[in-house]
Short mmCIF file of C-alpha atoms in Angstrom, two decimals:
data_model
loop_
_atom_site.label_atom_id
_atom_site.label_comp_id
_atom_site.label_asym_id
_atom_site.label_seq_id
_atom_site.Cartn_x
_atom_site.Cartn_y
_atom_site.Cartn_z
CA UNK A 16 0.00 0.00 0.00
CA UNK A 17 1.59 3.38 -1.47
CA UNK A 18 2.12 5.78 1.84
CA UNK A 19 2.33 9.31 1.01
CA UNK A 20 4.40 12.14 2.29
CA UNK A 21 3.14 15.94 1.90
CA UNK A 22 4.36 19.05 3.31
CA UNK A 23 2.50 19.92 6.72
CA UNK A 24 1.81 23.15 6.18
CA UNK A 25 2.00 25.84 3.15
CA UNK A 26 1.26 29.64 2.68
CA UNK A 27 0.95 31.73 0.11
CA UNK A 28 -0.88 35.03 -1.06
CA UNK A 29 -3.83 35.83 -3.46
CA UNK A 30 -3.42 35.40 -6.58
CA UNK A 31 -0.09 33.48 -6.71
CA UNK A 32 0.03 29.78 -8.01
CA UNK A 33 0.63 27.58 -5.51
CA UNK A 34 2.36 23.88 -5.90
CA UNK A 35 1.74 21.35 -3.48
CA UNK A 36 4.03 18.43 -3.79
CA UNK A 37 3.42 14.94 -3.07
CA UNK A 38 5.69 11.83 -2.49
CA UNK A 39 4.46 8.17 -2.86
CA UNK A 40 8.10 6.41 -3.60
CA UNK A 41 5.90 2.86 -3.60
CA UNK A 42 2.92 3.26 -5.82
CA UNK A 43 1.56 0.22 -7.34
CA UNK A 44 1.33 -0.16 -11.03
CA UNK A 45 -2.84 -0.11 -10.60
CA UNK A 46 -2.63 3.07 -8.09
CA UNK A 47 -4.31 6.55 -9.42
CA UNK A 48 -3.32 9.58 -7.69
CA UNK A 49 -6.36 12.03 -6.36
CA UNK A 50 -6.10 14.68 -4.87
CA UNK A 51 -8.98 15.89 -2.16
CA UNK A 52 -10.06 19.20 -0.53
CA UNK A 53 -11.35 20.17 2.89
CA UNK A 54 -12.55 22.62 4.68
CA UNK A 55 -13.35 22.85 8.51
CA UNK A 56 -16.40 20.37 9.68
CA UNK A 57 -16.66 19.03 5.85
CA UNK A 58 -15.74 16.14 4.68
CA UNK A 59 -13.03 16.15 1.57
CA UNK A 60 -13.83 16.82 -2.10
CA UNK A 61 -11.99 15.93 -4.64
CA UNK A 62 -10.40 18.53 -6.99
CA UNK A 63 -8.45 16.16 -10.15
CA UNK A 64 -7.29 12.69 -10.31
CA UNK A 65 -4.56 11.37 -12.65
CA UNK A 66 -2.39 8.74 -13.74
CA UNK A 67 0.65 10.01 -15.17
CA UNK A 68 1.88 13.06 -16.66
CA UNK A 69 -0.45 16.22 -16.73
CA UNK A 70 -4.17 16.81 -16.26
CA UNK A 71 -6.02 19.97 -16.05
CA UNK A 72 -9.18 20.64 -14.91
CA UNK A 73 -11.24 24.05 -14.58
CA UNK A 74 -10.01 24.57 -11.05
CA UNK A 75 -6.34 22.95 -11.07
CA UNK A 76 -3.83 20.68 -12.94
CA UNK A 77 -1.83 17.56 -11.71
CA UNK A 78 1.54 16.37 -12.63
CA UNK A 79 2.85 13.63 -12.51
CA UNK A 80 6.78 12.37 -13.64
CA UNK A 81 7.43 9.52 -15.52
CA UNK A 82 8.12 7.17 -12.76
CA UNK A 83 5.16 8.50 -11.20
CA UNK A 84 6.84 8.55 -7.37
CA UNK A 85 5.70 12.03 -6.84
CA UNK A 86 2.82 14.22 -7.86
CA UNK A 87 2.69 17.82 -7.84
CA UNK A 88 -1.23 19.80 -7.51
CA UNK A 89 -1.04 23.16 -8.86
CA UNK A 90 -3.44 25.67 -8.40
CA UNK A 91 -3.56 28.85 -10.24
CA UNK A 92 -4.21 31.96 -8.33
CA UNK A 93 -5.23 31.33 -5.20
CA UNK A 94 -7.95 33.23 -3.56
CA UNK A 95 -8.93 33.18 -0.25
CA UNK A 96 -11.17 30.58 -0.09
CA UNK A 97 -8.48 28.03 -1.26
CA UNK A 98 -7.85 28.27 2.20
CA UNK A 99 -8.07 23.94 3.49
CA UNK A 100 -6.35 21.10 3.89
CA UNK A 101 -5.34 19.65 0.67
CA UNK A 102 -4.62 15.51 0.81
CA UNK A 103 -3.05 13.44 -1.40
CA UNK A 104 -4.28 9.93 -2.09
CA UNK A 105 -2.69 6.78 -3.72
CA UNK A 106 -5.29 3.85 -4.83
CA UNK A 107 -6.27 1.34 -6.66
CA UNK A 108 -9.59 1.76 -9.12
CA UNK A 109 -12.75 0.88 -7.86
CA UNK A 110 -13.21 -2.56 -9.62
CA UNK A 111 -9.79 -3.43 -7.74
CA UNK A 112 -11.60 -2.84 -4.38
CA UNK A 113 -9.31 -2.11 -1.34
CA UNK A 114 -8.84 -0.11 1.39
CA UNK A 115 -7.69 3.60 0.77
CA UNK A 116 -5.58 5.49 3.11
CA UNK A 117 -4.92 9.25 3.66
CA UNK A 118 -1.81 11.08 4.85
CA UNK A 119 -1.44 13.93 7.31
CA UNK A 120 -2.25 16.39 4.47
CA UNK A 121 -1.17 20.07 3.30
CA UNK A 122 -2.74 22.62 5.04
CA UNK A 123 -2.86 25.90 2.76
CA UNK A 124 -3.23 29.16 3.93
CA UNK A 125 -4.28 31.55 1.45
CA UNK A 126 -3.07 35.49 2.68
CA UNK A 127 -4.81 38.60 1.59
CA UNK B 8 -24.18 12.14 -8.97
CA UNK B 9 -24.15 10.49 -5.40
CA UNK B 10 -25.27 11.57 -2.24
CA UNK B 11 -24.14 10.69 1.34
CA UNK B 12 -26.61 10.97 4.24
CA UNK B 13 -24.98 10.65 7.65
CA UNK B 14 -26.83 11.08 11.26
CA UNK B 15 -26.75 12.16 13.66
CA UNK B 16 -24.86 15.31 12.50
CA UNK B 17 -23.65 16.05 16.54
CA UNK B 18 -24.00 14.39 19.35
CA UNK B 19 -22.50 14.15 23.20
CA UNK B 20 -22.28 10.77 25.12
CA UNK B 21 -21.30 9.79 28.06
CA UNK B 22 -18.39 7.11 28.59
CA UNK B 23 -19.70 3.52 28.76
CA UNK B 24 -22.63 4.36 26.50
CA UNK B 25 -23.32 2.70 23.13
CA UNK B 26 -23.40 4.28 19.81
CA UNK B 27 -24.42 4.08 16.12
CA UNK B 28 -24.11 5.95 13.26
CA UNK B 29 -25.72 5.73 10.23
CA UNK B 30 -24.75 6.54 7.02
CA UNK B 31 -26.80 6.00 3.46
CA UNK B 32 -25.95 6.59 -0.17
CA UNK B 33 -28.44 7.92 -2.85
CA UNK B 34 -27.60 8.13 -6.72
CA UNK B 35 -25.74 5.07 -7.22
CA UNK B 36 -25.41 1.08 -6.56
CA UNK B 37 -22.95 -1.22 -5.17
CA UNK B 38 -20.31 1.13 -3.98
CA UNK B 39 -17.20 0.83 -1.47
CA UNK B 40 -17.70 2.10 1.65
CA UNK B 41 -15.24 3.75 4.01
CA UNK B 42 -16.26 4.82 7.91
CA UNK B 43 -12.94 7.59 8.38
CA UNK B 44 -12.24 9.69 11.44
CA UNK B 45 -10.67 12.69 11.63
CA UNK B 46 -9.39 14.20 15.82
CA UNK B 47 -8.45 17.34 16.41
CA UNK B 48 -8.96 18.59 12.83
CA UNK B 49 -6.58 17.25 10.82
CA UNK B 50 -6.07 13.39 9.48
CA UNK B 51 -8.56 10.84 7.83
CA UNK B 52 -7.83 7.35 9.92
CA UNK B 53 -9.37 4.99 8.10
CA UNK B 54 -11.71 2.34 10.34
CA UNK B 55 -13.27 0.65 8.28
CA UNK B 56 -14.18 -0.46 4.70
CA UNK B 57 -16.92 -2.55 2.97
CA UNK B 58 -16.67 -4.13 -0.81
CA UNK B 59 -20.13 -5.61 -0.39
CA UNK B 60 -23.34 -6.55 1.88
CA UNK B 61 -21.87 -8.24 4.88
CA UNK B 62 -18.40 -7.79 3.81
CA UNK B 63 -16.43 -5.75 6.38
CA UNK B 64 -12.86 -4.61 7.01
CA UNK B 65 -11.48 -2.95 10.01
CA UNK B 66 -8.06 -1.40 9.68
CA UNK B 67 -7.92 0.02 13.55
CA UNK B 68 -8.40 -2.66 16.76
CA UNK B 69 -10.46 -0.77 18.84
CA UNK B 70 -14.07 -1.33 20.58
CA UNK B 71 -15.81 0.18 16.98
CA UNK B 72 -17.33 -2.36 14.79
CA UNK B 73 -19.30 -1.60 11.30
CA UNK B 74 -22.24 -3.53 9.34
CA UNK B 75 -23.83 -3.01 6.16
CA UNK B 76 -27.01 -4.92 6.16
CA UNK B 77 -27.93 -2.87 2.87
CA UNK B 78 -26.37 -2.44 -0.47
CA UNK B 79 -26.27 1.85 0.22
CA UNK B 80 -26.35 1.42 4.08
CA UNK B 81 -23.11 1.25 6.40
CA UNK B 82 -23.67 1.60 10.04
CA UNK B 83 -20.72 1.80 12.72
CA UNK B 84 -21.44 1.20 16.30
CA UNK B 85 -20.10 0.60 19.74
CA UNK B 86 -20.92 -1.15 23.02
CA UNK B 87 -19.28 1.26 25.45
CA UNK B 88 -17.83 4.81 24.15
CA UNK B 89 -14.68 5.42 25.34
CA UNK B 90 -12.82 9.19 25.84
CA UNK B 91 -10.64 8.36 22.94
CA UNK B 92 -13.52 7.98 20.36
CA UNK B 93 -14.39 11.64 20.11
CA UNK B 94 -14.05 13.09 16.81
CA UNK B 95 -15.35 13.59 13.25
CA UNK B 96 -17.01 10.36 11.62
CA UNK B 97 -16.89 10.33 8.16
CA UNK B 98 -18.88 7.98 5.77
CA UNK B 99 -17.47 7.98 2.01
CA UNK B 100 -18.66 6.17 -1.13
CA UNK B 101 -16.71 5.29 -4.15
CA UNK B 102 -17.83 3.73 -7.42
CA UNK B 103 -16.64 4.52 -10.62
CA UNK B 104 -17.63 8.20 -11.12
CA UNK B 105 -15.83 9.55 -14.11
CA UNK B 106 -14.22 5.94 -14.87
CA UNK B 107 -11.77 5.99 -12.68
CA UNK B 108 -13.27 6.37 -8.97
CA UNK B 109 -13.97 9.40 -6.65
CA UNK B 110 -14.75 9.43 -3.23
CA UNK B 111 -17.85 11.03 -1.59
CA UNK B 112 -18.29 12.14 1.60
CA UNK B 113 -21.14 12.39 3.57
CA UNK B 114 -20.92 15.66 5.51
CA UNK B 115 -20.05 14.01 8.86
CA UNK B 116 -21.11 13.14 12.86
CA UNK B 117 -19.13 15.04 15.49
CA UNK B 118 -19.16 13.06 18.65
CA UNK B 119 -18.42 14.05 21.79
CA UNK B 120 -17.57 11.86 24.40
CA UNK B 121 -17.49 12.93 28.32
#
């Protein structure tokens, strides 16, 4: 089971891109990489999912390296209400069934 | 798209007492199910997960079990409530949204235990 590392905490200011950077050094050939979002007393959304190299969706775009170890979510001028906890998760596709696991998660905070 | 019902949204027990929590899913059919919990605000700890009726795996030894007598319905109870089993209980469904599978979360139950 890929475990994945993510920096604790991040901050930035409006309207700069941010680039939160995930590692998962033993992904599984059948893993997908998603990416979730959460706010206080809500339970996680998810923002883009991928398998290797780049996908872009109307809110952000994930990239992912050739040997697909790490994964890096961008989003494009943050706002204020980017402000959350942004998790990284490594797993299998639904027809493959399993358990899926979440690390500690980035906490963004987005600065006027 | 799917929809996760979870109840109750709060509630405060008292050690020793039992519990349940209910969670349903609307919009789709033979899902996963996950029961997570989340203390003091940050990480998901995964309890439990269910690939079918009857079919449950715990990932945490603790005094929480889970059923799912129904396709869309996951439950997760206790006998006695202990200090250490306050937090955020979340219920989450995948299937495979988009082709791939996404996660949805129910919008949690915040217990309190004193």
């Amino acid at each position: 089971l890929a475990k994945t590392t993510q920096p604790i905490s991040m901050d930035s200011y409006e309207g700069q891109e941010v680039n939160i950077t995930c590692s998962h050094n033993n992904i599984a050939t059948n893993d997908y990489i998603t990416w979730y979002q959460q706010f206080p007393s809500q339970g996680p959304r998810f923002i883009i999912q991928g398998y290797k190299t780049k996908v872009t969706n109307e809110v952000a775009s994930l990239f992912i390296p050739a040997d697909r170890k790490s994964s890096t979510l961008s989003l494009p001028r943050v706002s204020l209400s980017d402000t959350a906890v942004y998790y990284c998760l490594v797993g299998a596709l639904y027809n493959q069934g399993g358990k899926l696991i979440f690390g500690q998660g980035t906490e963004l905070s987005v600065k006027p | 798209s799917q929809t996760i019902h979870q109840w109750p949204a709060t509630l405060v027990q008292p050690v020793g007492s039992p519990l349940s929590l209910e969670c349903t899913v609307e919009g789709t059919s033979n899902p996963n199910l996950y029961w997570y919990r989340q203390a003091a605000g940050r990480g998901l700890q995964l309890l439990f997960y269910s690939v079918g009726i009857g079919q449950i795996s715990s990932e945490v030894p603790q005094n929480l079990s889970a059923s799912r007598p129904q396709d869309r319905q996951f439950i997760l109870s206790s006998k006695k409530l202990l200090l250490s089993d306050s937090g955020f209980y979340l219920c989450a469904s995948l299937t495979g949204g988009r082709g791939t599978g996404e996660l949805f979360f129910g919008e949690g139950s915040r217990l309190t235990v004193l």
